[in-house]
Coordinates of C-alpha atoms in Angstrom, one line a residue:
M95 CA -34.3 -11.1 29.0
K96 CA -33.6 -14.5 27.5
S97 CA -30.2 -15.3 25.9
E98 CA -29.9 -16.8 22.4
K99 CA -29.6 -20.2 24.1
G100 CA -32.8 -19.4 26.1
Y101 CA -34.8 -18.6 23.0
K102 CA -33.6 -21.7 21.3
A103 CA -34.8 -23.7 24.2
L104 CA -38.2 -21.9 24.0
G105 CA -38.3 -22.8 20.3
R106 CA -38.5 -26.5 21.2
D107 CA -41.6 -26.0 23.2
I108 CA -43.8 -24.2 20.7
I109 CA -44.7 -26.9 18.3
D110 CA -45.9 -30.4 19.5
E111 CA -45.5 -32.5 16.4
A112 CA -46.7 -35.7 18.2
A113 CA -50.0 -34.0 19.1
I114 CA -50.4 -32.9 15.5
I115 CA -49.7 -36.4 14.1
N116 CA -52.1 -37.9 16.6
A117 CA -54.8 -35.4 15.6
L118 CA -54.4 -36.1 11.9
A119 CA -54.5 -39.9 12.5
G120 CA -57.8 -39.6 14.5
K121 CA -61.2 -40.8 13.3
R122 CA -62.7 -38.8 10.5
T123 CA -65.9 -37.0 11.5
D124 CA -69.3 -37.0 9.9
S125 CA -71.4 -34.1 8.4
T126 CA -73.2 -33.6 11.8
V127 CA -69.9 -32.8 13.5
V128 CA -68.7 -30.5 10.7
R129 CA -72.0 -28.5 10.8
E130 CA -71.7 -28.1 14.6
I131 CA -68.2 -26.7 14.1
L132 CA -69.4 -24.3 11.3
E133 CA -72.2 -23.1 13.6
K134 CA -69.7 -22.6 16.4
A135 CA -67.6 -20.5 14.0
R136 CA -70.5 -18.2 13.3
S137 CA -70.3 -16.9 16.9
L138 CA -67.1 -15.1 15.7
K139 CA -65.1 -16.4 18.7
G140 CA -62.7 -18.6 16.7
L141 CA -62.2 -22.3 16.8
D142 CA -60.3 -24.7 19.0
Y143 CA -57.4 -26.8 17.9
E144 CA -59.5 -30.0 17.7
D145 CA -62.0 -28.3 15.4
I146 CA -59.5 -28.0 12.5
V147 CA -59.0 -31.6 11.5
P148 CA -62.7 -32.3 10.6
L149 CA -62.8 -29.1 8.5
A150 CA -59.5 -30.0 6.7
G151 CA -61.0 -33.5 5.9
I152 CA -64.1 -32.1 4.1
S153 CA -64.4 -33.6 0.6
D154 CA -68.2 -33.6 0.1
P155 CA -69.1 -30.8 -2.3
G156 CA -72.1 -29.8 -0.3
L157 CA -70.1 -29.5 3.0
L158 CA -67.4 -27.7 1.1
G159 CA -69.9 -25.2 0.0
E160 CA -71.2 -24.7 3.6
L161 CA -67.6 -24.2 4.7
F162 CA -67.1 -21.5 2.1
E163 CA -70.4 -19.9 2.9
T164 CA -69.5 -19.7 6.6
A165 CA -66.2 -18.1 5.8
T166 CA -67.9 -15.5 3.6
Y167 CA -70.3 -14.7 6.5
I168 CA -67.5 -14.2 9.0
K169 CA -65.4 -12.2 6.6
E170 CA -68.2 -9.8 5.8
R171 CA -69.3 -9.5 9.4
I172 CA -65.8 -8.5 10.6
Y173 CA -64.2 -6.8 7.6
G174 CA -67.2 -5.9 5.4
K175 CA -66.2 -5.1 1.8
R176 CA -62.9 -3.5 2.4
L177 CA -59.6 -4.9 1.1
V178 CA -56.3 -3.3 2.3
I179 CA -53.9 -2.7 -0.6
F180 CA -50.1 -2.6 -0.3
A181 CA -46.9 -3.2 -2.4
P182 CA -43.7 -5.0 -1.5
L183 CA -40.5 -3.0 -1.9
Y184 CA -37.4 -5.3 -2.3
V185 CA -34.3 -3.4 -1.4
S186 CA -31.8 -6.2 -1.6
N187 CA -31.4 -9.8 -2.7
L188 CA -28.1 -10.4 -0.9
C189 CA -28.4 -13.5 1.3
K190 CA -26.3 -15.8 3.3
N191 CA -28.9 -18.6 3.6
D192 CA -29.3 -21.5 1.2
C193 CA -33.0 -22.2 1.1
L194 CA -33.7 -24.7 -1.7
Y195 CA -37.0 -23.1 -2.7
C196 CA -35.7 -19.5 -3.0
A197 CA -34.0 -17.7 -5.9
F198 CA -32.1 -15.5 -3.4
R199 CA -30.3 -18.5 -1.9
T200 CA -26.5 -18.1 -1.7
G201 CA -25.9 -21.2 -3.8
N202 CA -27.9 -19.8 -6.8
K203 CA -25.4 -18.4 -9.4
E204 CA -28.1 -17.5 -11.8
V205 CA -29.6 -14.6 -9.9
K206 CA -28.1 -11.1 -10.4
R207 CA -27.2 -9.7 -6.9
R208 CA -28.1 -6.2 -6.0
A209 CA -28.6 -4.0 -2.9
L210 CA -30.2 -0.7 -3.7
T211 CA -28.5 2.5 -2.6
Q212 CA -30.6 4.9 -0.5
D213 CA -31.1 7.1 -3.5
E214 CA -32.4 4.1 -5.5
I215 CA -34.7 3.2 -2.6
A216 CA -36.0 6.7 -2.7
R217 CA -36.6 6.4 -6.5
E218 CA -38.5 3.1 -6.1
T219 CA -40.6 4.7 -3.3
E220 CA -41.3 7.7 -5.5
I221 CA -42.6 5.4 -8.2
L222 CA -44.9 3.6 -5.8
V223 CA -46.1 6.9 -4.3
N224 CA -47.0 8.1 -7.8
Q225 CA -49.0 5.0 -8.5
G226 CA -51.1 5.8 -5.4
H227 CA -49.7 3.4 -2.8
K228 CA -49.7 4.4 0.9
R229 CA -48.4 1.1 2.4
V230 CA -45.2 -0.8 1.5
L231 CA -43.7 -4.0 2.8
L232 CA -39.9 -3.6 2.9
V233 CA -38.3 -7.0 2.0
A234 CA -34.6 -7.9 2.0
G235 CA -32.5 -11.0 1.6
E236 CA -31.0 -12.1 4.9
S237 CA -27.6 -10.4 4.4
Y238 CA -26.9 -6.7 4.1
P239 CA -24.2 -4.4 2.6
N240 CA -21.2 -3.2 4.6
E241 CA -23.3 -1.1 7.1
G242 CA -25.1 -4.3 8.3
F243 CA -28.5 -4.0 9.9
Q244 CA -28.2 -0.2 9.9
Y245 CA -28.9 -0.5 6.1
I246 CA -32.4 -1.6 6.9
L247 CA -32.9 1.2 9.4
N248 CA -31.7 3.7 6.9
A249 CA -33.9 2.3 4.2
I250 CA -37.1 2.7 6.3
K251 CA -36.1 6.3 7.1
T252 CA -35.6 6.9 3.4
I253 CA -39.0 5.4 2.4
Y254 CA -40.8 7.6 5.0
S255 CA -38.9 10.7 3.8
V256 CA -40.3 10.6 0.2
K257 CA -43.0 13.1 -0.5
D258 CA -44.4 13.9 -4.0
G259 CA -47.4 16.2 -4.3
P260 CA -50.2 14.7 -2.2
G261 CA -48.4 11.3 -2.1
E262 CA -46.4 9.6 0.6
I263 CA -45.9 6.2 2.2
R264 CA -47.8 6.3 5.6
R265 CA -46.9 2.8 6.8
V266 CA -43.8 0.7 6.3
N267 CA -44.1 -3.0 7.3
A268 CA -40.9 -5.0 7.3
N269 CA -40.0 -8.6 6.3
V270 CA -36.4 -9.0 7.3
A271 CA -34.2 -11.6 9.0
P272 CA -35.1 -12.4 12.7
L273 CA -33.2 -10.1 15.0
T274 CA -32.1 -9.9 18.6
V275 CA -34.4 -8.0 21.1
E276 CA -32.0 -5.0 21.0
E277 CA -32.2 -4.9 17.2
F278 CA -36.0 -5.2 17.3
I279 CA -36.1 -2.2 19.6
Q280 CA -34.2 -0.2 17.0
L281 CA -36.5 -1.5 14.3
K282 CA -39.6 -0.4 16.3
G283 CA -37.9 3.1 16.7
T284 CA -38.1 3.6 12.9
G285 CA -41.9 3.7 13.1
I286 CA -42.6 0.5 11.3
G287 CA -46.1 -1.1 11.4
T288 CA -46.1 -4.9 11.3
Y289 CA -43.0 -7.0 11.5
Q290 CA -43.4 -10.1 9.3
L291 CA -41.6 -13.4 9.6
F292 CA -42.5 -16.7 8.0
Q293 CA -41.5 -20.0 9.5
E294 CA -41.8 -21.4 5.9
T295 CA -42.5 -24.9 7.3
Y296 CA -43.3 -25.9 10.9
H297 CA -42.3 -29.5 10.1
R298 CA -38.9 -29.7 11.8
E299 CA -37.4 -32.5 9.6
T300 CA -38.6 -30.8 6.4
Y301 CA -37.2 -27.5 7.7
G302 CA -33.8 -29.1 8.1
K303 CA -33.9 -30.5 4.5
M304 CA -34.9 -27.2 3.0
H305 CA -32.4 -24.9 4.7
K306 CA -28.9 -26.0 4.0
G307 CA -26.8 -23.0 5.1
G308 CA -26.8 -19.8 6.9
K309 CA -28.4 -18.7 10.2
K310 CA -31.8 -19.7 8.8
R311 CA -30.9 -23.3 9.4
D312 CA -31.6 -22.7 13.0
Y313 CA -35.3 -23.7 13.4
D314 CA -35.6 -22.6 17.0
W315 CA -34.0 -19.2 16.6
R316 CA -36.4 -18.5 13.7
I317 CA -39.6 -19.6 15.3
T318 CA -38.8 -17.4 18.4
G319 CA -38.2 -14.4 16.2
I320 CA -41.8 -13.3 16.7
H321 CA -41.4 -13.7 20.5
R322 CA -38.4 -11.4 20.4
A323 CA -40.2 -8.8 18.3
M324 CA -43.1 -8.7 20.7
T325 CA -40.8 -8.6 23.7
A326 CA -39.2 -5.5 22.1
G327 CA -42.6 -3.8 22.0
I328 CA -43.6 -4.4 18.4
D329 CA -47.4 -4.8 18.8
D330 CA -48.3 -6.0 15.3
V331 CA -46.6 -9.1 13.9
G332 CA -47.2 -11.3 10.9
I333 CA -46.6 -15.0 10.5
G334 CA -46.9 -17.4 7.6
V335 CA -46.3 -20.7 5.9
L336 CA -44.9 -21.5 2.5
F337 CA -47.4 -24.0 1.5
G338 CA -46.1 -26.9 -0.6
L339 CA -43.1 -27.9 1.6
A340 CA -45.0 -30.2 3.9
D341 CA -48.6 -31.5 4.4
W342 CA -50.8 -28.4 4.5
R343 CA -53.0 -30.0 7.2
F344 CA -49.9 -30.3 9.5
E345 CA -48.9 -26.8 8.7
I346 CA -52.3 -25.4 9.7
L347 CA -52.3 -27.2 13.0
A348 CA -48.8 -26.1 13.8
L349 CA -49.7 -22.5 12.8
M350 CA -52.6 -22.7 15.4
Q351 CA -50.1 -24.0 18.0
H352 CA -47.8 -21.1 17.3
I353 CA -50.7 -18.6 17.6
H354 CA -51.9 -20.1 20.9
H355 CA -48.4 -19.9 22.3
L356 CA -48.2 -16.2 21.4
E357 CA -51.7 -15.6 22.9
K358 CA -50.7 -17.3 26.1
E359 CA -47.4 -15.4 26.5
F360 CA -48.4 -11.9 25.2
G361 CA -52.2 -11.9 25.4
V362 CA -52.5 -11.4 21.7
G363 CA -51.7 -13.4 18.6
P364 CA -50.5 -12.3 15.1
H365 CA -52.0 -9.2 13.4
T366 CA -51.7 -11.0 10.0
I367 CA -51.2 -14.4 8.5
S368 CA -49.7 -14.8 5.0
L369 CA -50.5 -17.8 2.8
P370 CA -48.0 -18.0 0.0
R371 CA -47.8 -21.2 -2.2
L372 CA -44.6 -22.4 -3.7
E373 CA -44.0 -20.8 -7.1
P374 CA -41.2 -21.4 -9.6
A375 CA -38.0 -19.6 -8.7
S376 CA -34.7 -19.2 -10.6
G377 CA -32.3 -22.0 -9.7
S378 CA -34.8 -24.0 -7.7
A379 CA -36.1 -27.4 -8.6
I380 CA -38.0 -27.6 -5.3
A381 CA -40.1 -24.6 -6.2
T382 CA -41.0 -26.0 -9.6
Q383 CA -41.9 -29.4 -8.2
P384 CA -43.2 -28.9 -4.6
P385 CA -42.8 -31.9 -2.2
Y386 CA -46.5 -31.5 -1.2
P387 CA -48.4 -29.6 -3.9
V388 CA -51.5 -27.8 -2.7
S389 CA -54.4 -28.0 -5.1
D390 CA -56.6 -24.9 -5.8
V391 CA -59.5 -26.6 -3.9
D392 CA -57.3 -27.3 -0.9
F393 CA -55.9 -23.7 -1.0
R394 CA -59.4 -22.3 -0.9
K395 CA -60.0 -24.6 2.1
I396 CA -56.9 -23.2 3.9
V397 CA -58.1 -19.6 3.5
A398 CA -61.6 -20.5 4.7
I399 CA -60.5 -22.6 7.7
L400 CA -58.2 -19.9 8.9
R401 CA -60.9 -17.3 8.6
L402 CA -63.1 -19.4 10.9
A403 CA -60.3 -20.3 13.3
V404 CA -58.8 -16.8 13.8
P405 CA -61.6 -14.4 12.7
Y406 CA -60.0 -11.2 13.7
T407 CA -56.6 -11.8 12.2
G408 CA -55.8 -10.3 8.8
I409 CA -55.2 -12.8 6.0
I410 CA -52.8 -11.7 3.2
M411 CA -52.8 -12.9 -0.4
S412 CA -49.9 -12.0 -2.5
T413 CA -49.4 -11.7 -6.3
R414 CA -48.0 -15.2 -6.3
E415 CA -51.5 -16.3 -7.1
T416 CA -53.4 -15.7 -10.3
P417 CA -56.1 -13.0 -10.6
D418 CA -58.8 -15.7 -10.6
M419 CA -57.6 -17.3 -7.4
R420 CA -57.2 -13.9 -5.7
R421 CA -60.8 -13.0 -6.7
E422 CA -62.1 -16.2 -5.2
S423 CA -60.1 -15.7 -2.0
F424 CA -61.7 -12.3 -1.2
A425 CA -65.0 -13.8 -0.1
L426 CA -63.4 -16.7 1.7
G427 CA -61.4 -14.6 4.2
V428 CA -58.6 -12.6 2.6
S429 CA -58.5 -9.0 3.9
Q430 CA -55.2 -7.7 2.5
I431 CA -53.7 -8.0 -1.0
S432 CA -50.5 -6.8 -2.7
A433 CA -50.9 -5.1 -6.1
G434 CA -48.7 -4.2 -8.9
S435 CA -45.9 -6.1 -7.2
R436 CA -42.2 -6.6 -8.2
T437 CA -40.1 -9.1 -6.3
N438 CA -36.6 -7.9 -7.4
P439 CA -34.6 -5.0 -6.1
G440 CA -35.2 -2.0 -8.4
G441 CA -38.1 -3.8 -10.1
Y442 CA -40.4 -0.9 -10.2
E443 CA -38.0 1.2 -12.3
T444 CA -36.5 -1.5 -14.5
E445 CA -39.7 -3.6 -14.8
E446 CA -38.2 -6.1 -17.2
D447 CA -35.3 -7.3 -15.1
F448 CA -36.6 -10.8 -14.1
H449 CA -33.2 -12.3 -13.4
S450 CA -33.2 -11.1 -9.8
E451 CA -36.7 -12.0 -8.8
Q452 CA -37.4 -14.0 -5.7
F453 CA -40.1 -16.0 -7.3
S454 CA -42.5 -15.9 -10.3
L455 CA -45.7 -13.9 -10.1
G456 CA -49.1 -15.1 -11.0
D457 CA -50.7 -11.7 -11.1
H458 CA -48.8 -9.1 -13.3
R459 CA -51.5 -6.5 -13.3
S460 CA -50.9 -2.8 -12.4
L461 CA -52.2 -1.3 -9.3
D462 CA -54.9 0.5 -11.2
E463 CA -56.0 -2.7 -13.0
V464 CA -56.3 -4.4 -9.6
I465 CA -58.3 -1.5 -8.2
R466 CA -60.7 -1.6 -11.1
D467 CA -61.2 -5.3 -10.6
V468 CA -61.7 -5.1 -6.9
A469 CA -64.2 -2.3 -7.2
S470 CA -66.1 -4.1 -10.0
L471 CA -66.6 -7.0 -7.6
G472 CA -68.2 -4.7 -5.0
Y473 CA -65.2 -4.4 -2.7
I474 CA -63.6 -1.1 -1.5
P475 CA -59.8 -0.9 -1.9
S476 CA -58.4 0.6 1.3
F477 CA -55.2 2.5 1.7
C478 CA -55.9 3.2 5.4
T479 CA -53.2 3.5 8.0
G480 CA -55.2 5.3 10.7
C481 CA -55.0 2.6 13.4
Y482 CA -51.3 2.9 13.6
R483 CA -51.2 6.6 14.0
L484 CA -53.9 6.4 16.7
G485 CA -52.3 3.6 18.6
R486 CA -54.9 0.9 17.8
T487 CA -52.4 -1.9 17.6
G488 CA -51.8 -5.2 19.3
R489 CA -54.2 -5.7 22.2
D490 CA -55.9 -2.3 21.7
F491 CA -56.8 -3.3 18.2
M492 CA -58.2 -6.7 19.3
D493 CA -60.2 -5.0 22.1
L494 CA -62.1 -3.1 19.4
A495 CA -62.1 -5.9 16.8
K496 CA -63.6 -8.7 19.0
P497 CA -66.8 -6.9 20.0
G498 CA -67.1 -5.7 16.3
E499 CA -66.4 -2.0 17.0
I500 CA -63.3 -1.7 14.7
K501 CA -65.5 -1.8 11.6
A502 CA -67.0 1.6 12.6
H503 CA -63.5 3.0 12.0
C504 CA -62.3 0.7 9.2
D505 CA -65.2 1.3 6.8
P506 CA -65.1 5.1 6.8
N507 CA -61.2 5.1 6.6
A508 CA -61.4 2.7 3.7
L509 CA -63.8 5.0 1.8
S510 CA -61.9 8.2 2.5
T511 CA -58.5 6.7 1.4
F512 CA -60.1 5.2 -1.7
Q513 CA -61.6 8.6 -2.5
E514 CA -58.1 10.1 -2.2
Y515 CA -56.8 7.5 -4.7
L516 CA -59.6 8.3 -7.2
I517 CA -59.0 12.0 -7.1
D518 CA -55.2 12.0 -7.1
Y519 CA -54.2 9.0 -9.2
A520 CA -57.0 7.2 -11.0
P521 CA -57.7 7.4 -14.7
E522 CA -61.2 8.7 -15.5
G523 CA -62.7 5.3 -16.1
T524 CA -61.5 4.0 -12.7
R525 CA -62.7 7.2 -11.0
R526 CA -66.2 6.8 -12.3
M527 CA -66.4 3.1 -11.4
G528 CA -64.9 3.8 -7.9
E529 CA -67.3 6.6 -7.1
K530 CA -70.2 4.3 -7.9
A531 CA -68.7 1.7 -5.7
I532 CA -68.3 4.2 -2.8
Q533 CA -71.9 5.3 -3.2
M534 CA -73.2 1.8 -3.2
I535 CA -71.4 1.1 0.1
L536 CA -72.6 4.4 1.6
D537 CA -76.2 3.5 0.7
N538 CA -75.9 0.2 2.7
M539 CA -74.3 1.7 5.8
D540 CA -76.1 2.4 9.1
E541 CA -77.0 6.0 9.6
T542 CA -74.2 6.9 12.1
T543 CA -71.4 5.3 10.1
G544 CA -72.8 6.6 6.8
Q545 CA -72.8 10.2 8.1
R546 CA -69.3 9.9 9.4
S547 CA -68.1 8.4 6.1
S548 CA -69.8 11.0 4.0
A549 CA -68.3 13.8 6.1
M550 CA -64.8 12.4 5.7
I551 CA -65.3 11.9 1.9
T552 CA -66.5 15.5 1.6
S553 CA -63.3 16.7 3.4
V554 CA -61.2 14.7 0.9
K555 CA -63.1 16.2 -2.0
A556 CA -62.4 19.6 -0.6
G557 CA -58.7 19.0 -0.7
K558 CA -57.9 17.6 2.7
R559 CA -55.7 14.4 2.8
D560 CA -55.0 11.7 5.3
V561 CA -58.5 11.8 6.8
Y562 CA -59.1 9.0 9.3
C563 CA -61.0 8.3 12.4

């Protein structure tokens, strides 16, 4: 097992900035080359590193339309019409880091600091459960109360313990500070799903400028956090970039280098990629005026390019973005969305306490409003957590995903969990709309999958819960 020094040495080998700069400085390609890359992407086997630059350079409206059309084709072939729904659960905004773009940074005196007690965490969980949520992403600033890391372990146990009628949280994902291998083993022991860690920016010089204090200043320790998590046996990991800190084209190429490094070492890459853009944050001038602003057109390109490049990896879109941008992203490749989010500890109960938020939201709608919108667009909101209980994680998940077999499980599971939501939590108007959406999907399924889905839905209507295959 590597020492801390060993992991820091590994960190210096993951990103080859010179190769990225050379690639970005290369000759721009014509429409023929772009179309060849798009045709290659339709094979659903992903793209090579050198394919990314021509796609990133697309400016012609016609070619841009072809890029988006290809992304839609790939998204629907692999994920169909399902969209996984989750909510973040912020348990603490205590932090020892000084990240210039974040309201939680230690130097920000405007934010109200708070670490929820276990009883308060249970109350926040209860509120989410009674909205209909089945998945949460636990988020904490990178400092903990007196019990240290045990606070996080206790919080996960608390979340899983909450039961209210038919409601419960069936999957807790975690976004916390990078840990040692030994700590990651403890985290895995709590039964988490995905461990999520964003590099924020892969550009080393920019990283140094943005992180002025705390352990997070150490670029190499952070970038190898995912390696330590996978070494500890956490099969599903999530990575991401905070777009706006550096040139988005650089970030995508570096992201691909990181993915390829993980695939080479562990045989599988990340389970999810998150694509947050900088949003205004209390006490942060950087967040209000990003060094490298990403336009809406370029942001859509980022989603589409990543869907082509890593077709079997989930892409997450948070409530940082507006409802309109989120709607547009569904067809381009996004497969998971947060809904009804609060980004401050205790935010689900207090609702109006915005002085402890991590960043400003672009989508303030409730879970039910998002559900209605998603269903009206022909998508199926999914609360499924079946893969994790059946061991379909890491390589096992990809072994089913790459030949296209995972969809035979995901579609029925999406429908059965959506039916649960409609019966247990939805207002009458949402229930009617949702049941029409379910029937429309059933009518377009192949016979085998349709029969399986119908049987599972019948079980849910008969009173059974947590039906999955």
